[in-house]
mmCIF file of C-alpha atoms in Angstrom:
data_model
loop_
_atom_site.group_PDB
_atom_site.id
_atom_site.type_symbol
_atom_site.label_atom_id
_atom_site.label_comp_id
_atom_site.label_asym_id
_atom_site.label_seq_id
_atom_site.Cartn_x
_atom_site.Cartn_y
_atom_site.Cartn_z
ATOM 1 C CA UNK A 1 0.000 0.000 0.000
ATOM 2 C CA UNK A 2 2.495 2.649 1.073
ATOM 3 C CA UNK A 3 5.848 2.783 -1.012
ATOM 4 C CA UNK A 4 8.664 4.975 1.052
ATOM 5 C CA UNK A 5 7.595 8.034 -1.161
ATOM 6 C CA UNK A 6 3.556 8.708 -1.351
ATOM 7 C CA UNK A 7 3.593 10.435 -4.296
ATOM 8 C CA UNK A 8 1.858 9.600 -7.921
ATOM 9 C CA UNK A 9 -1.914 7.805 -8.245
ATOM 10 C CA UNK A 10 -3.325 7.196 -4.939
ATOM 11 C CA UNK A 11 -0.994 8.811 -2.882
ATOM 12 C CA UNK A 12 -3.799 10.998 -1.619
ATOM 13 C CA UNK A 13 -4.975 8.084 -0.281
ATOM 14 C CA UNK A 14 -1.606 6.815 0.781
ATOM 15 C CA UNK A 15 -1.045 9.741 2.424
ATOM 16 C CA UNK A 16 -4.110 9.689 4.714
ATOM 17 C CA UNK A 17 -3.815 6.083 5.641
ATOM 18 C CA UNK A 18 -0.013 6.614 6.945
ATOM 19 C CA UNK A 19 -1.648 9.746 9.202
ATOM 20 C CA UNK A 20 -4.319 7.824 10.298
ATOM 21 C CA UNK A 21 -1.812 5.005 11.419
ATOM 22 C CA UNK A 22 -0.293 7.538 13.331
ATOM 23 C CA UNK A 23 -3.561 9.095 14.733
ATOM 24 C CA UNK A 24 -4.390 5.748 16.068
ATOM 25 C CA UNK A 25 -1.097 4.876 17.727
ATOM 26 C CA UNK A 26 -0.844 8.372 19.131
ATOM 27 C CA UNK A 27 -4.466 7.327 20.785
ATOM 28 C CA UNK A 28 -3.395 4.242 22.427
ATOM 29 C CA UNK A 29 -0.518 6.014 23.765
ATOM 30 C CA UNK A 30 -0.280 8.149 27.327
ATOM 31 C CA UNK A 31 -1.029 11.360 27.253
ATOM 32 C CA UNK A 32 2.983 12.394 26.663
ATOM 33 C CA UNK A 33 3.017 10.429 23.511
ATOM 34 C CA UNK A 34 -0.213 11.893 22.197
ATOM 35 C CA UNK A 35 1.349 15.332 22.205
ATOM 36 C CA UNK A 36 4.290 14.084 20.391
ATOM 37 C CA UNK A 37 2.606 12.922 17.599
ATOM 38 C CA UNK A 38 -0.561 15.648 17.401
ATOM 39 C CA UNK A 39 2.556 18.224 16.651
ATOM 40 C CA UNK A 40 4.165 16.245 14.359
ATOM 41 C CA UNK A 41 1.048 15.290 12.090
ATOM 42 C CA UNK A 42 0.421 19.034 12.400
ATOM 43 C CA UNK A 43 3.704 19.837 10.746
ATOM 44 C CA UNK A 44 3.279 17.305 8.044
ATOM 45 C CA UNK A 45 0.067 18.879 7.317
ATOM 46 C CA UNK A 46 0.926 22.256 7.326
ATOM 47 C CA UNK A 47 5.024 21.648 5.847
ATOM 48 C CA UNK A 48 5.728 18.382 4.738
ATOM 49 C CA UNK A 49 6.697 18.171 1.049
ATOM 50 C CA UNK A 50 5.587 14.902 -0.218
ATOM 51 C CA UNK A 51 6.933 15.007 -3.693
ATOM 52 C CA UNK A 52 10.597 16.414 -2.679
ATOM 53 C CA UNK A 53 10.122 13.713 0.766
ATOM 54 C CA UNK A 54 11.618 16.783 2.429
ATOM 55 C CA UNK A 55 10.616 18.767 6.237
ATOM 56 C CA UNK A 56 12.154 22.094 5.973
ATOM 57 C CA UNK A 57 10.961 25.015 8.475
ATOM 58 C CA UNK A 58 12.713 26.624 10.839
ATOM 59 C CA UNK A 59 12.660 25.930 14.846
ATOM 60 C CA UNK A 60 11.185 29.310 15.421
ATOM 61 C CA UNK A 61 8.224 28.558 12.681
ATOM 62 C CA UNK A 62 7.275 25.169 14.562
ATOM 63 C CA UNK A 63 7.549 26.475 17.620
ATOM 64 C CA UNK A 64 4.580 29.374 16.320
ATOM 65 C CA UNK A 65 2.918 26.396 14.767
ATOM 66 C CA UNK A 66 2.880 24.347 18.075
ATOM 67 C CA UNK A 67 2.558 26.992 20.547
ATOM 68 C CA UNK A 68 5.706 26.101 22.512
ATOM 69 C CA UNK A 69 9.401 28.084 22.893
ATOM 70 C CA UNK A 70 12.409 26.848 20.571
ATOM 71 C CA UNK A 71 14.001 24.602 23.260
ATOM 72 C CA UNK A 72 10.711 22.460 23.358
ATOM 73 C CA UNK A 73 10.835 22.558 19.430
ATOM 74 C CA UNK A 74 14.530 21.236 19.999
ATOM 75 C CA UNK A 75 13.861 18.884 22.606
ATOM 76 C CA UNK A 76 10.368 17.172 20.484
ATOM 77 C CA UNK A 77 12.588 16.795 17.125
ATOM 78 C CA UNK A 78 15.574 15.224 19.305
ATOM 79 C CA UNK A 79 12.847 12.861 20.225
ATOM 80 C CA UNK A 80 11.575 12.051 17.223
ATOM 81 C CA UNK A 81 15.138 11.381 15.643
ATOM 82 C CA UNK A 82 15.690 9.302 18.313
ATOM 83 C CA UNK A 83 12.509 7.354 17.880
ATOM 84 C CA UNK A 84 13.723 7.131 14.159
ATOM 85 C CA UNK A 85 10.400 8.460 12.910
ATOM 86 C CA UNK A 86 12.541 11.640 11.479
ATOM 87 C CA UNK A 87 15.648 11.263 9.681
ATOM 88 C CA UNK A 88 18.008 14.280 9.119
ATOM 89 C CA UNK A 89 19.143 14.668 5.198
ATOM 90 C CA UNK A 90 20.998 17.770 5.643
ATOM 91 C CA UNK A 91 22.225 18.900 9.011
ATOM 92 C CA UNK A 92 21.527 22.886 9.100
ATOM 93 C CA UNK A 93 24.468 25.609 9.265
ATOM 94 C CA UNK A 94 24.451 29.415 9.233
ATOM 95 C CA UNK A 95 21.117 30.716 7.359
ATOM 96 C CA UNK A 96 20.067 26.888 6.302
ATOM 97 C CA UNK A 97 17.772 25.347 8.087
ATOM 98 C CA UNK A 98 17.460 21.511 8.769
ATOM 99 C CA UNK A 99 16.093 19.081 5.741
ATOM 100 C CA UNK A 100 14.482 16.038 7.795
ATOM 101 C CA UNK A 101 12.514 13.218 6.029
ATOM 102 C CA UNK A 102 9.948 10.504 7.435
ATOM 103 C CA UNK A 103 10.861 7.468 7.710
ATOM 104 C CA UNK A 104 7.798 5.912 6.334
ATOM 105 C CA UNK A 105 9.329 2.030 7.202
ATOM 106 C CA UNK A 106 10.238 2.948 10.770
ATOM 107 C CA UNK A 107 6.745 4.657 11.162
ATOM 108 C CA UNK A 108 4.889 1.519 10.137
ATOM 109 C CA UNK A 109 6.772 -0.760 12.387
ATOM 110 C CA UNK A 110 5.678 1.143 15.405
ATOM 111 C CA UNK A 111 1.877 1.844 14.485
ATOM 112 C CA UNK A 112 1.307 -1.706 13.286
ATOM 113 C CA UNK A 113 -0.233 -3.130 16.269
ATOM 114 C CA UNK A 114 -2.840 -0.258 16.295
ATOM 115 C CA UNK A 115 -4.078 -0.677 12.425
ATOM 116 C CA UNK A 116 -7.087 -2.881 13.930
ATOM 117 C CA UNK A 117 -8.088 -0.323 16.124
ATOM 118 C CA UNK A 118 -8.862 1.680 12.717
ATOM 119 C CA UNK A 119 -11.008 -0.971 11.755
ATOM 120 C CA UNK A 120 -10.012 -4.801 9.814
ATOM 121 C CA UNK A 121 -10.650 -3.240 6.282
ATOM 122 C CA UNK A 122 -7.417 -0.677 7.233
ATOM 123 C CA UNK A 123 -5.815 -3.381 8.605
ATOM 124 C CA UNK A 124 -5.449 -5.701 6.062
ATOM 125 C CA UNK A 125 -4.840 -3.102 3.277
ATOM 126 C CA UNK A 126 -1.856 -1.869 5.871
ATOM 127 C CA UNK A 127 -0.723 -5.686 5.927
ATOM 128 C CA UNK A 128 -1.050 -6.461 2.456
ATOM 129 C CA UNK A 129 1.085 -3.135 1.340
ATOM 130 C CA UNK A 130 3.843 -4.108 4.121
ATOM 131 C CA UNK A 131 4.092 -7.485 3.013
ATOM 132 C CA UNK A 132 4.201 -6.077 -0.818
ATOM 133 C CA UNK A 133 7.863 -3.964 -0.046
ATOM 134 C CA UNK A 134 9.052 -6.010 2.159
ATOM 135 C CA UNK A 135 11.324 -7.608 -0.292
ATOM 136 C CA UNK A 136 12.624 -4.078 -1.756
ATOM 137 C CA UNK A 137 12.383 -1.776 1.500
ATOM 138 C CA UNK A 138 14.799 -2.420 4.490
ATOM 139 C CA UNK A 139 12.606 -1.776 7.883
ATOM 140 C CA UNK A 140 15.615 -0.159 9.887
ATOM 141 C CA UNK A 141 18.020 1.392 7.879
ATOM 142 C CA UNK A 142 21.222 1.034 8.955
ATOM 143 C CA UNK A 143 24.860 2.196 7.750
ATOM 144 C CA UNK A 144 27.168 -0.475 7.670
ATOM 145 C CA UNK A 145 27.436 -4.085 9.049
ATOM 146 C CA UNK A 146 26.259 -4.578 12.380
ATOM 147 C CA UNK A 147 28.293 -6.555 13.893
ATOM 148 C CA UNK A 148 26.992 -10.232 15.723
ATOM 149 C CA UNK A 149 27.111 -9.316 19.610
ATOM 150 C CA UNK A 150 29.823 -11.136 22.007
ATOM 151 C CA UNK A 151 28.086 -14.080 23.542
ATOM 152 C CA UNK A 152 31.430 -15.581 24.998
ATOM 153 C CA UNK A 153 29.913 -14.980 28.717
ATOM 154 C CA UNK A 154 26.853 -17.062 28.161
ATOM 155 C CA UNK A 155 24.833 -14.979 30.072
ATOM 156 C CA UNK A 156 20.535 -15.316 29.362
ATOM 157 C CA UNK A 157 21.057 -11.538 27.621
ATOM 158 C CA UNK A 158 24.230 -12.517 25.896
ATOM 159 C CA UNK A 159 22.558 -15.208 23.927
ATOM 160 C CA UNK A 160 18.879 -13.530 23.585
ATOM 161 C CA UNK A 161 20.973 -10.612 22.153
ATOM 162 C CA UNK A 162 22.206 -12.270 19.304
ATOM 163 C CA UNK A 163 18.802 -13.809 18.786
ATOM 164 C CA UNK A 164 17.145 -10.152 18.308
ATOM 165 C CA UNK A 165 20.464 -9.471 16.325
ATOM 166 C CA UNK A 166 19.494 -12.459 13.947
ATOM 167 C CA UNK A 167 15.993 -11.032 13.708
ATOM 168 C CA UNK A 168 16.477 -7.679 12.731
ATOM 169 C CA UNK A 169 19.702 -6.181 12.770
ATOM 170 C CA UNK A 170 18.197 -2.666 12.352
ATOM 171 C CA UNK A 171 16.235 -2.525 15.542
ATOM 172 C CA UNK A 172 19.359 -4.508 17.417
ATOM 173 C CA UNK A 173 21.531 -1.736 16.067
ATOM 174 C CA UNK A 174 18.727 1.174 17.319
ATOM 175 C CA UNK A 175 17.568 0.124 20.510
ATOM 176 C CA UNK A 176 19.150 -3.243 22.244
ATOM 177 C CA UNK A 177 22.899 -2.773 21.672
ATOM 178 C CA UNK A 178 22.933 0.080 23.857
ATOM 179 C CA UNK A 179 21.122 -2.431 26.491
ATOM 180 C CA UNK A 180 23.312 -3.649 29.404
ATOM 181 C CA UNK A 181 22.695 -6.426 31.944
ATOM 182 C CA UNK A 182 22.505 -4.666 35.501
ATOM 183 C CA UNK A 183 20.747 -7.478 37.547
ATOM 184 C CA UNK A 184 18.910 -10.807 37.456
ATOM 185 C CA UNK A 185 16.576 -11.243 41.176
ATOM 186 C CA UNK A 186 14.447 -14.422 40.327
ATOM 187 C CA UNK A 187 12.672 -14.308 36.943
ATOM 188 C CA UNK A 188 13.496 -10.368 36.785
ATOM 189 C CA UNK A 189 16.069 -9.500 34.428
ATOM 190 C CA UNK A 190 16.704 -5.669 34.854
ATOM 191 C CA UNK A 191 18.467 -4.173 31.624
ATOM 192 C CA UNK A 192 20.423 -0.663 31.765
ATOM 193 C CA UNK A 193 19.663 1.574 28.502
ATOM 194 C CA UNK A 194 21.948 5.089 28.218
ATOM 195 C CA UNK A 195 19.168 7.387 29.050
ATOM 196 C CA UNK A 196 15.609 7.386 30.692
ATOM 197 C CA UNK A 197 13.879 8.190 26.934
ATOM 198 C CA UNK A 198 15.847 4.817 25.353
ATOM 199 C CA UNK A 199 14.451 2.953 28.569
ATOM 200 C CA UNK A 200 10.904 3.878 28.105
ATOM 201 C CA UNK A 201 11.074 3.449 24.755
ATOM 202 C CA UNK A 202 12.775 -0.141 25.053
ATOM 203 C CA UNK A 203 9.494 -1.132 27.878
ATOM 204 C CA UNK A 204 6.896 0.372 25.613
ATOM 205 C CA UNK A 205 7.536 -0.808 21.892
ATOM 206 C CA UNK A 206 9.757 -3.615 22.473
ATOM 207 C CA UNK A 207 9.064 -5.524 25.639
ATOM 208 C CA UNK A 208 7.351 -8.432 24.161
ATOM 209 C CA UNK A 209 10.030 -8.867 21.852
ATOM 210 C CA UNK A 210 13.046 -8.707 24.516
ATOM 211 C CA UNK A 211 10.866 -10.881 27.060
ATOM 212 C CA UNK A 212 10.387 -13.643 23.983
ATOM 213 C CA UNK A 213 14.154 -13.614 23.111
ATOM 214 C CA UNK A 214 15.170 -13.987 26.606
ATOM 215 C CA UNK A 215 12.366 -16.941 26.911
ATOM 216 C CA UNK A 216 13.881 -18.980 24.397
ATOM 217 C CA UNK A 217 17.417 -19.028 26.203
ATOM 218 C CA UNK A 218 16.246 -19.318 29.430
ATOM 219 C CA UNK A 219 12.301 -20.208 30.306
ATOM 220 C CA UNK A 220 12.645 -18.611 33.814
ATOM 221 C CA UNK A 221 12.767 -15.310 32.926
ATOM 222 C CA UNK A 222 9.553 -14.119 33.146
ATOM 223 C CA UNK A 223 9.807 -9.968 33.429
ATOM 224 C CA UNK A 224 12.042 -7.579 31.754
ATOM 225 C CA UNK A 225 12.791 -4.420 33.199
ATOM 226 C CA UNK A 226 14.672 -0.992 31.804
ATOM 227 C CA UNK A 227 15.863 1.067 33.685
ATOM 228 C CA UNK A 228 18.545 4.191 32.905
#
């Protein structure tokens, strides 16, 4: 359904299902997540150029748009990067602003498991257009080779890191090579991330997926926890 630029017949219709995916994720989110997303589908709307796949304005101009000072502007974008939802094309410099693009892949990863609440016609035109590029389009783009992780201390993380490394390199490379063992107390297995927004992001989106990989190295681990 959606190819990684919306643009050409049907992308009106392209276009609107990819903001509705995000509309409905945003719902099912708390109430800090909600925000997130209602400025950023706000900026699409009002700046995003489809054809050119290109976000240029200015800090100051989003912050009029969203009602909020520059360092909030700063602070939501950083977030965004970091969720890999934006992607920066050209880095601005004196009198040049910063060229971001969506990362359309990345975008419907995330909102995937919120397409039914949308309704099952949406969600099986959303699954049928994911399965259709998933042969061309790479889910996580990522520079480089990532390397295999070091599973030489046989740890239960050790090992269910190289699993999620086997799965999808892109989201190993993102979000669970930063991850460090701190603790095991029973079936709890508390895992350090580098900062408190990694951590949340790590127990929201990807819990099920850690707990599973973890499961099928060691079938007495029964909670994951993140902590920063």
């Amino acid at each position: 359904m959606l190819s990684t630029k919306p643009i050409g017949r049907g992308a009106s219709a392209r276009k609107y299902d990819l903001l509705t995916a995000m509309g409905a994720y945003a719902l099912a989110q708390g109430k800090h997540d909600q925000r997130r997303v209602l400025r950023l589908l706000t900026l699409i709307t009002a700046r995003y150029n489809w054809a050119a796949d290109e976000l240029a304005v200015g800090q100051r101009e989003i912050a009029r748009l969203w009602s909020v000072d520059e360092r909030t502007v700063k602070r939501e974008m950083a977030h965004l990067r970091a969720a890999g939802w934006l992607v920066v094309k050209r880095q601005g410099a004196r009198g040049r602003v910063s060229e971001y693009a969506l990362s359309i892949e990345r975008i419907l990863h995330d909102t995937a498991p919120n397409w039914g609440n949308v309704g099952p016609d949406f969600e099986l035109r959303m699954g049928q257009g994911e399965a259709s590029t998933s042969q061309t389009v790479v889910p996580l783009p990522v520079r480089g080779v990532v390397a295999a992780p070091d599973v030489s201390d046989g740890t239960e993380w050790a090992l269910a890191r190289a699993l999620l490394h086997s799965e999808d390199a892109g989201v190993y490379a993102s979000w669970i090579a930063a991850l460090d063992r701190a603790e095991r107390a029973g079936g709890r297995l508390t895992l350090r991330a580098p900062s408190r927004f990694h951590a949340r992001y790590v127990q929201t989106h990807l819990d099920r997926r850690v707990l599973a990989a973890c499961r099928d190295v060691d079938e007495t681990v029964s909670e994951i926890r993140v902590i920063a």
